[in-house]
Amino acid sequence: MHVLITGGTGYIGSIAVEIMRTQGFEVSILDDCSTGHADSVPTGLRFVAGSLLVRADIDQALEGVDAVLHFAGKSLVGESVEKPELYQRINVDGTRNLLDAMKSAHVMKMVFSSSAATYGEPKEVPIRESAATLPTNPYGATKLAIDHMITAESKTHHLSAVSLRYFNVAGAHKAERGWLSERHNPETHLIPNVLRSTPNNPVRIFGTDWQTPDGTCIRDYVHVVDLVNAHIKALETLTGTGHEIYNLGSGTGYSVRQVIAAAEKATGQAIPTQDSPRRDGDPAVLVADISRAKQYLQWEPSLGIEEMVADTLQSFQ
Ligand SMILES: NC(=O)c1ccc[n+]([C@@H]2O[C@H](COP(=O)([O-])OP(=O)(O)OC[C@H]3O[C@@H](n4cnc5c(N)ncnc54)[C@H](O)[C@@H]3O)[C@@H](O)[C@H]2O)c1
């Protein structure tokens, strides 16, 4: 099967490229490298250095393709609050262009990187796919708009699609040519920031008085390798037409202090921290109910927080 990976030079996309090509998939990449890194592209692979906003680039990338894994997009919550029109243009309009081009090229299979941000502040935890979707920022709103667009496309144009709503993706993957890992700038994810914490620039803990066992926020983390494997399983389910949505997480939450403790164990050193006030809009606990993915994708995460921290640490060395 020939798969186009949009966003294939980014964090998750580059690891998807690596795992899929070693499993025998033919892989092409479409990426404008706005937040990705061209040096992650393996030699000999078709790489269209282009944008979701340019139809000719998408058409070129879709040549000979059977299915699309759609990772490309903007994904910083804070930036989306400052520049909502940018998120509308790249995420929503860009995906519209991709869907139109897929229709013309008769490519009818898609797996989309949706997000837990579509749910907003949940009334019940763990969060099921049937929970209300009330995003609290423009980033989450664009992911929800795309999910709706894909549902409509599956009804009107026979698209076969899966949206995977990731919680927090972490960890790294060792390819033959070296580690592939997070290289976001700015880095907003907890694990890399914990590992880079220094006495002069300590990692901040936003709120220590939450209604949780140790007072810090609880989040759900999934290892990037488990996440990519879920995409491969999702691809296998794309037979008829329709649009399914699955949460991807570990189904278990870890508090900020538990992540810091895992990092201290991995590094053998105390991690400098700074207690800070709560951030607006941060719920106390966000944990996925992953029973749908277990049942319908036959998928289960195999790597825990220790591996996520240890692999990230190794990738930095
Ligand atoms: N990392 C997480 O924890 C997480 C959680 C939930 C959802 N997601 C989603 O997963 C996807 C991948 O996330 P990531 O962490 O790898 O982000 P990333 O920023 O590393 O990767 C995104 C890629 O998309 C490319 N891109 C952006 N705009 C483009 C455009 N107009 N045309 C072509 N390419 C473009 C970037 O250059 C980059 O390589 C995103 O859609 C993100 O919203 C990520």
Short mmCIF file of C-alpha atoms and ligand atoms in Angstrom, two decimals:
data_model
loop_
_atom_site.label_atom_id
_atom_site.label_comp_id
_atom_site.label_asym_id
_atom_site.label_seq_id
_atom_site.Cartn_x
_atom_site.Cartn_y
_atom_site.Cartn_z
CA MET A 1 0.00 0.00 0.00
CA HIS A 2 1.28 3.48 -0.92
CA VAL A 3 0.56 5.98 1.86
CA LEU A 4 0.93 9.77 1.72
CA ILE A 5 2.01 11.15 5.10
CA THR A 6 1.21 14.85 5.36
CA GLY A 7 3.32 16.48 8.07
CA GLY A 8 5.86 13.67 7.57
CA THR A 9 8.83 15.80 8.67
CA GLY A 10 7.20 16.73 12.00
CA TYR A 11 7.52 14.94 15.33
CA ILE A 12 4.84 12.26 14.96
CA GLY A 13 4.84 12.22 11.15
CA SER A 14 8.58 11.53 10.85
CA ILE A 15 8.27 8.57 13.22
CA ALA A 16 5.25 7.31 11.26
CA VAL A 17 7.33 7.53 8.06
CA GLU A 18 10.12 5.51 9.64
CA ILE A 19 7.97 2.78 11.18
CA MET A 20 5.76 2.38 8.11
CA ARG A 21 8.55 2.15 5.58
CA THR A 22 10.35 -0.45 7.70
CA GLN A 23 7.07 -2.41 7.75
CA GLY A 24 6.99 -2.47 3.93
CA PHE A 25 4.61 0.40 3.15
CA GLU A 26 5.50 2.64 0.22
CA VAL A 27 5.58 6.14 1.72
CA SER A 28 5.44 9.68 0.30
CA ILE A 29 5.60 12.92 2.27
CA LEU A 30 3.94 16.32 1.83
CA ASP A 31 5.31 18.92 4.25
CA ASP A 32 6.21 22.61 4.05
CA CYS A 33 8.66 22.19 6.95
CA SER A 34 7.14 25.17 8.77
CA THR A 35 7.53 23.27 12.04
CA GLY A 36 9.09 20.07 10.66
CA HIS A 37 12.66 19.18 9.71
CA ALA A 38 13.68 18.11 6.20
CA ASP A 39 16.73 16.29 7.64
CA SER A 40 14.38 13.60 9.01
CA VAL A 41 13.41 12.45 5.51
CA PRO A 42 15.01 9.10 4.61
CA THR A 43 16.94 9.04 1.34
CA GLY A 44 15.10 7.70 -1.68
CA LEU A 45 11.64 8.56 -0.45
CA ARG A 46 9.31 10.86 -2.42
CA PHE A 47 9.17 14.16 -0.55
CA VAL A 48 7.03 17.01 -1.86
CA ALA A 49 8.27 20.13 -0.05
CA GLY A 50 4.95 21.89 -0.43
CA SER A 51 1.88 23.16 1.33
CA LEU A 52 -1.68 22.12 2.03
CA LEU A 53 -2.55 25.59 0.78
CA VAL A 54 -1.21 24.88 -2.74
CA ARG A 55 -3.41 22.52 -4.73
CA ALA A 56 -0.65 21.65 -7.22
CA ASP A 57 1.59 20.47 -4.35
CA ILE A 58 -1.16 18.21 -3.01
CA ASP A 59 -1.95 16.83 -6.47
CA GLN A 60 1.73 15.98 -6.99
CA ALA A 61 1.98 14.32 -3.57
CA LEU A 62 -1.16 12.22 -4.20
CA GLU A 63 0.11 10.61 -7.41
CA GLY A 64 -0.13 6.83 -7.12
CA VAL A 65 -1.28 6.99 -3.48
CA ASP A 66 -3.85 4.61 -1.91
CA ALA A 67 -4.39 6.28 1.47
CA VAL A 68 -3.48 9.41 3.44
CA LEU A 69 -2.28 9.79 7.01
CA HIS A 70 -3.00 13.47 7.68
CA PHE A 71 -0.72 14.84 10.42
CA ALA A 72 0.07 18.25 8.88
CA GLY A 73 -1.16 21.32 10.68
CA LYS A 74 -0.63 23.86 13.40
CA SER A 75 -0.90 22.58 16.95
CA LEU A 76 0.03 25.19 19.55
CA VAL A 77 -2.90 26.15 21.78
CA GLY A 78 -1.41 29.51 22.81
CA GLU A 79 -0.55 30.47 19.23
CA SER A 80 -4.08 29.54 18.14
CA VAL A 81 -5.50 32.04 20.65
CA GLU A 82 -3.24 34.76 19.24
CA LYS A 83 -3.71 33.84 15.56
CA PRO A 84 -7.05 32.06 15.13
CA GLU A 85 -7.19 32.96 11.43
CA LEU A 86 -3.87 31.16 10.82
CA TYR A 87 -5.30 28.00 12.42
CA GLN A 88 -8.49 28.32 10.35
CA ARG A 89 -6.47 28.74 7.16
CA ILE A 90 -3.91 25.97 7.61
CA ASN A 91 -5.88 23.40 9.56
CA VAL A 92 -9.41 23.80 8.20
CA ASP A 93 -8.90 25.32 4.73
CA GLY A 94 -5.78 23.20 4.19
CA THR A 95 -7.69 20.02 5.01
CA ARG A 96 -10.54 21.14 2.70
CA ASN A 97 -7.96 21.41 -0.11
CA LEU A 98 -6.61 17.97 0.73
CA LEU A 99 -10.08 16.38 0.75
CA ASP A 100 -10.94 18.03 -2.60
CA ALA A 101 -7.68 16.81 -4.13
CA MET A 102 -8.23 13.30 -2.74
CA LYS A 103 -11.68 13.21 -4.32
CA SER A 104 -10.22 14.20 -7.71
CA ALA A 105 -7.45 11.63 -7.41
CA HIS A 106 -9.90 8.92 -6.22
CA VAL A 107 -7.98 8.44 -2.99
CA MET A 108 -10.74 7.39 -0.59
CA LYS A 109 -8.94 6.45 2.63
CA MET A 110 -7.79 8.80 5.35
CA VAL A 111 -6.59 8.67 8.95
CA PHE A 112 -6.65 12.10 10.59
CA SER A 113 -4.77 13.43 13.64
CA SER A 114 -7.57 14.83 15.75
CA SER A 115 -7.11 15.83 19.37
CA ALA A 116 -8.43 15.60 22.90
CA ALA A 117 -8.71 19.40 22.61
CA THR A 118 -12.01 18.80 20.75
CA TYR A 119 -13.63 17.87 24.08
CA GLY A 120 -12.71 20.97 26.09
CA GLU A 121 -13.36 20.64 29.82
CA PRO A 122 -15.02 17.27 30.27
CA LYS A 123 -17.95 16.65 32.60
CA GLU A 124 -16.87 13.03 33.09
CA VAL A 125 -13.45 11.40 33.24
CA PRO A 126 -12.28 9.14 31.64
CA ILE A 127 -13.44 10.85 28.46
CA ARG A 128 -15.40 8.77 25.97
CA GLU A 129 -15.81 9.59 22.27
CA SER A 130 -19.51 10.25 22.95
CA ALA A 131 -18.65 13.11 25.36
CA ALA A 132 -19.76 16.62 24.46
CA THR A 133 -17.32 18.45 22.18
CA LEU A 134 -16.90 21.97 23.51
CA PRO A 135 -13.36 23.09 22.63
CA THR A 136 -11.99 25.90 24.78
CA ASN A 137 -9.48 27.27 22.24
CA PRO A 138 -9.26 27.87 18.46
CA TYR A 139 -6.86 24.92 17.99
CA GLY A 140 -9.44 22.46 19.40
CA ALA A 141 -12.18 24.18 17.39
CA THR A 142 -10.27 23.65 14.13
CA LYS A 143 -9.75 19.95 14.92
CA LEU A 144 -13.48 19.59 15.62
CA ALA A 145 -14.38 21.46 12.41
CA ILE A 146 -12.16 19.05 10.46
CA ASP A 147 -13.77 16.03 12.13
CA HIS A 148 -17.18 17.37 11.04
CA MET A 149 -15.87 18.00 7.53
CA ILE A 150 -14.58 14.43 7.28
CA THR A 151 -17.94 13.05 8.48
CA ALA A 152 -19.71 15.03 5.74
CA GLU A 153 -17.18 13.87 3.15
CA SER A 154 -17.70 10.24 4.11
CA LYS A 155 -21.45 10.64 3.60
CA THR A 156 -21.39 12.60 0.35
CA HIS A 157 -18.26 11.29 -1.37
CA HIS A 158 -17.79 7.80 0.08
CA LEU A 159 -14.62 8.62 2.00
CA SER A 160 -13.51 5.91 4.40
CA ALA A 161 -11.93 7.69 7.36
CA VAL A 162 -10.80 7.45 10.95
CA SER A 163 -10.11 10.38 13.27
CA LEU A 164 -7.76 9.53 16.11
CA ARG A 165 -8.14 11.88 19.06
CA TYR A 166 -4.71 11.89 20.66
CA PHE A 167 -4.20 12.90 24.25
CA ASN A 168 -0.53 13.77 25.02
CA VAL A 169 1.99 12.15 22.70
CA ALA A 170 5.46 11.54 24.13
CA GLY A 171 8.62 9.50 23.65
CA ALA A 172 10.95 9.01 20.71
CA HIS A 173 11.94 6.32 18.20
CA LYS A 174 15.39 5.06 17.30
CA ALA A 175 15.90 4.69 13.57
CA GLU A 176 19.07 3.20 12.07
CA ARG A 177 20.27 6.70 11.30
CA GLY A 178 19.60 7.99 14.83
CA TRP A 179 16.81 9.07 17.16
CA LEU A 180 13.67 10.77 15.88
CA SER A 181 12.02 12.88 18.56
CA GLU A 182 10.30 16.12 19.48
CA ARG A 183 12.00 19.23 18.10
CA HIS A 184 9.23 21.74 18.64
CA ASN A 185 10.12 25.42 19.00
CA PRO A 186 8.75 26.60 21.32
CA GLU A 187 8.47 23.28 23.17
CA THR A 188 5.21 23.25 25.13
CA HIS A 189 5.16 19.55 26.05
CA LEU A 190 5.85 18.53 29.62
CA ILE A 191 8.31 15.63 29.24
CA PRO A 192 10.95 17.40 27.09
CA ASN A 193 10.63 20.49 29.27
CA VAL A 194 11.09 18.47 32.47
CA LEU A 195 14.21 16.86 31.00
CA ARG A 196 15.64 20.25 29.97
CA SER A 197 14.91 21.86 33.33
CA THR A 198 17.85 23.68 34.92
CA PRO A 199 18.23 25.67 38.18
CA ASN A 200 18.21 28.88 36.09
CA ASN A 201 15.23 27.78 34.01
CA PRO A 202 13.21 25.36 36.19
CA VAL A 203 10.15 23.58 34.83
CA ARG A 204 7.01 25.30 36.09
CA ILE A 205 4.24 23.40 37.84
CA PHE A 206 0.98 25.21 37.10
CA GLY A 207 -1.13 24.71 40.22
CA THR A 208 -0.31 22.56 43.25
CA ASP A 209 -3.76 22.80 44.86
CA TRP A 210 -5.87 20.77 42.43
CA GLN A 211 -8.31 18.13 43.69
CA THR A 212 -5.86 15.33 42.84
CA PRO A 213 -3.84 13.03 45.14
CA ASP A 214 -0.66 15.16 44.96
CA GLY A 215 -2.31 18.48 44.07
CA THR A 216 -0.92 18.66 40.49
CA CYS A 217 -2.80 18.20 37.21
CA ILE A 218 -3.27 14.71 35.81
CA ARG A 219 -2.88 14.06 32.07
CA ASP A 220 -2.88 11.00 29.82
CA TYR A 221 0.31 10.25 27.84
CA VAL A 222 0.74 7.82 24.96
CA HIS A 223 4.08 6.70 23.49
CA VAL A 224 4.57 7.88 19.91
CA VAL A 225 5.43 4.32 18.75
CA ASP A 226 2.15 2.97 20.20
CA LEU A 227 0.37 5.88 18.53
CA VAL A 228 1.86 5.11 15.11
CA ASN A 229 0.90 1.46 15.50
CA ALA A 230 -2.70 2.57 16.12
CA HIS A 231 -2.59 4.42 12.76
CA ILE A 232 -1.51 1.24 10.99
CA LYS A 233 -4.38 -0.64 12.63
CA ALA A 234 -6.79 2.15 11.73
CA LEU A 235 -5.66 1.97 8.09
CA GLU A 236 -6.53 -1.73 8.07
CA THR A 237 -10.12 -0.94 9.11
CA LEU A 238 -10.72 1.40 6.14
CA THR A 239 -12.73 -0.93 3.95
CA GLY A 240 -16.24 0.44 3.36
CA THR A 241 -17.24 4.07 3.65
CA GLY A 242 -17.85 6.01 6.86
CA HIS A 243 -16.04 7.95 9.56
CA GLU A 244 -15.07 6.50 12.93
CA ILE A 245 -13.55 8.36 15.88
CA TYR A 246 -11.27 6.78 18.48
CA ASN A 247 -9.45 8.21 21.48
CA LEU A 248 -5.77 7.34 21.77
CA GLY A 249 -4.14 7.58 25.16
CA SER A 250 -2.91 5.16 27.76
CA GLY A 251 -6.22 5.21 29.64
CA THR A 252 -4.17 6.02 32.74
CA GLY A 253 -3.32 9.44 34.02
CA TYR A 254 -0.04 10.68 35.42
CA SER A 255 0.24 13.77 37.59
CA VAL A 256 2.88 16.40 36.86
CA ARG A 257 4.76 15.26 39.97
CA GLN A 258 4.65 11.64 38.79
CA VAL A 259 6.17 12.66 35.44
CA ILE A 260 8.88 14.58 37.29
CA ALA A 261 9.55 11.55 39.51
CA ALA A 262 9.90 9.35 36.39
CA ALA A 263 12.37 11.88 34.94
CA GLU A 264 14.37 11.94 38.20
CA LYS A 265 14.54 8.14 38.10
CA ALA A 266 15.71 8.16 34.45
CA THR A 267 18.31 10.89 34.91
CA GLY A 268 19.39 9.95 38.45
CA GLN A 269 19.19 13.66 39.30
CA ALA A 270 16.76 16.03 41.03
CA ILE A 271 14.69 18.02 38.50
CA PRO A 272 14.54 21.74 39.38
CA THR A 273 10.89 22.87 39.58
CA GLN A 274 9.02 26.09 40.28
CA ASP A 275 5.51 26.09 41.74
CA SER A 276 3.35 28.54 39.76
CA PRO A 277 -0.32 29.61 39.82
CA ARG A 278 -2.93 27.62 37.92
CA ARG A 279 -3.38 28.53 34.23
CA ASP A 280 -6.82 29.64 33.03
CA GLY A 281 -8.77 26.87 31.35
CA ASP A 282 -6.60 23.99 32.63
CA PRO A 283 -8.87 21.16 33.87
CA ALA A 284 -7.58 19.13 36.87
CA VAL A 285 -7.78 15.74 35.15
CA LEU A 286 -7.82 14.74 31.45
CA VAL A 287 -7.74 11.00 30.88
CA ALA A 288 -8.95 9.04 27.84
CA ASP A 289 -11.36 6.15 27.81
CA ILE A 290 -9.63 3.97 25.20
CA SER A 291 -12.07 1.05 25.21
CA ARG A 292 -13.34 1.87 21.68
CA ALA A 293 -9.83 1.72 20.21
CA LYS A 294 -9.20 -1.52 22.10
CA GLN A 295 -12.39 -3.09 20.78
CA TYR A 296 -12.48 -1.90 17.18
CA LEU A 297 -8.80 -1.38 16.35
CA GLN A 298 -7.56 -4.30 18.48
CA TRP A 299 -5.04 -1.78 19.79
CA GLU A 300 -3.54 -1.40 23.21
CA PRO A 301 -0.61 0.74 24.34
CA SER A 302 2.43 -1.30 25.33
CA LEU A 303 4.81 1.41 26.57
CA GLY A 304 4.42 3.39 29.80
CA ILE A 305 5.62 6.68 31.21
CA GLU A 306 9.07 5.22 32.07
CA GLU A 307 9.72 4.35 28.41
CA MET A 308 8.37 7.72 27.25
CA VAL A 309 10.76 9.56 29.56
CA ALA A 310 13.74 7.23 28.97
CA ASP A 311 13.41 7.36 25.16
CA THR A 312 13.07 11.15 25.17
CA LEU A 313 16.14 11.39 27.38
CA GLN A 314 18.18 9.11 25.10
CA SER A 315 17.10 11.08 22.03
CA PHE A 316 18.53 14.25 23.61
CA GLN A 317 21.95 12.68 24.26
N1 LIG B 1 2.04 16.03 19.74
C1 LIG B 1 0.90 15.86 20.41
O1 LIG B 1 0.89 15.60 21.63
C2 LIG B 1 -0.43 15.94 19.67
C3 LIG B 1 -1.62 15.77 20.41
C4 LIG B 1 -2.84 15.82 19.73
C5 LIG B 1 -2.86 16.01 18.34
N2 LIG B 1 -1.70 16.20 17.67
C6 LIG B 1 -1.76 16.44 16.21
O2 LIG B 1 -0.85 15.57 15.55
C7 LIG B 1 -0.32 16.20 14.39
C8 LIG B 1 1.21 16.10 14.42
O3 LIG B 1 1.67 16.76 15.59
P1 LIG B 1 3.23 16.97 15.87
O4 LIG B 1 3.40 17.08 17.34
O5 LIG B 1 4.01 15.97 15.10
O6 LIG B 1 3.43 18.44 15.25
P2 LIG B 1 4.59 18.99 14.33
O7 LIG B 1 4.43 20.47 14.34
O8 LIG B 1 5.91 18.43 14.72
O9 LIG B 1 4.19 18.42 12.89
C9 LIG B 1 3.28 19.05 12.02
C10 LIG B 1 3.87 19.02 10.62
O10 LIG B 1 2.94 19.65 9.72
C11 LIG B 1 3.71 20.47 8.82
N3 LIG B 1 2.84 21.52 8.28
C12 LIG B 1 2.30 22.57 8.97
N4 LIG B 1 1.59 23.35 8.12
C13 LIG B 1 1.66 22.78 6.89
C14 LIG B 1 1.16 23.09 5.61
N5 LIG B 1 0.41 24.21 5.41
N6 LIG B 1 1.44 22.29 4.57
C15 LIG B 1 2.21 21.19 4.74
N7 LIG B 1 2.74 20.83 5.93
C16 LIG B 1 2.47 21.61 6.99
C17 LIG B 1 4.85 21.01 9.67
O11 LIG B 1 5.94 21.49 8.93
C18 LIG B 1 5.19 19.79 10.53
O12 LIG B 1 6.17 18.99 9.93
C19 LIG B 1 -0.86 17.62 14.38
O13 LIG B 1 -1.97 17.68 13.50
C20 LIG B 1 -1.31 17.84 15.82
O14 LIG B 1 -2.37 18.77 15.91
C21 LIG B 1 -0.49 16.17 18.30
#
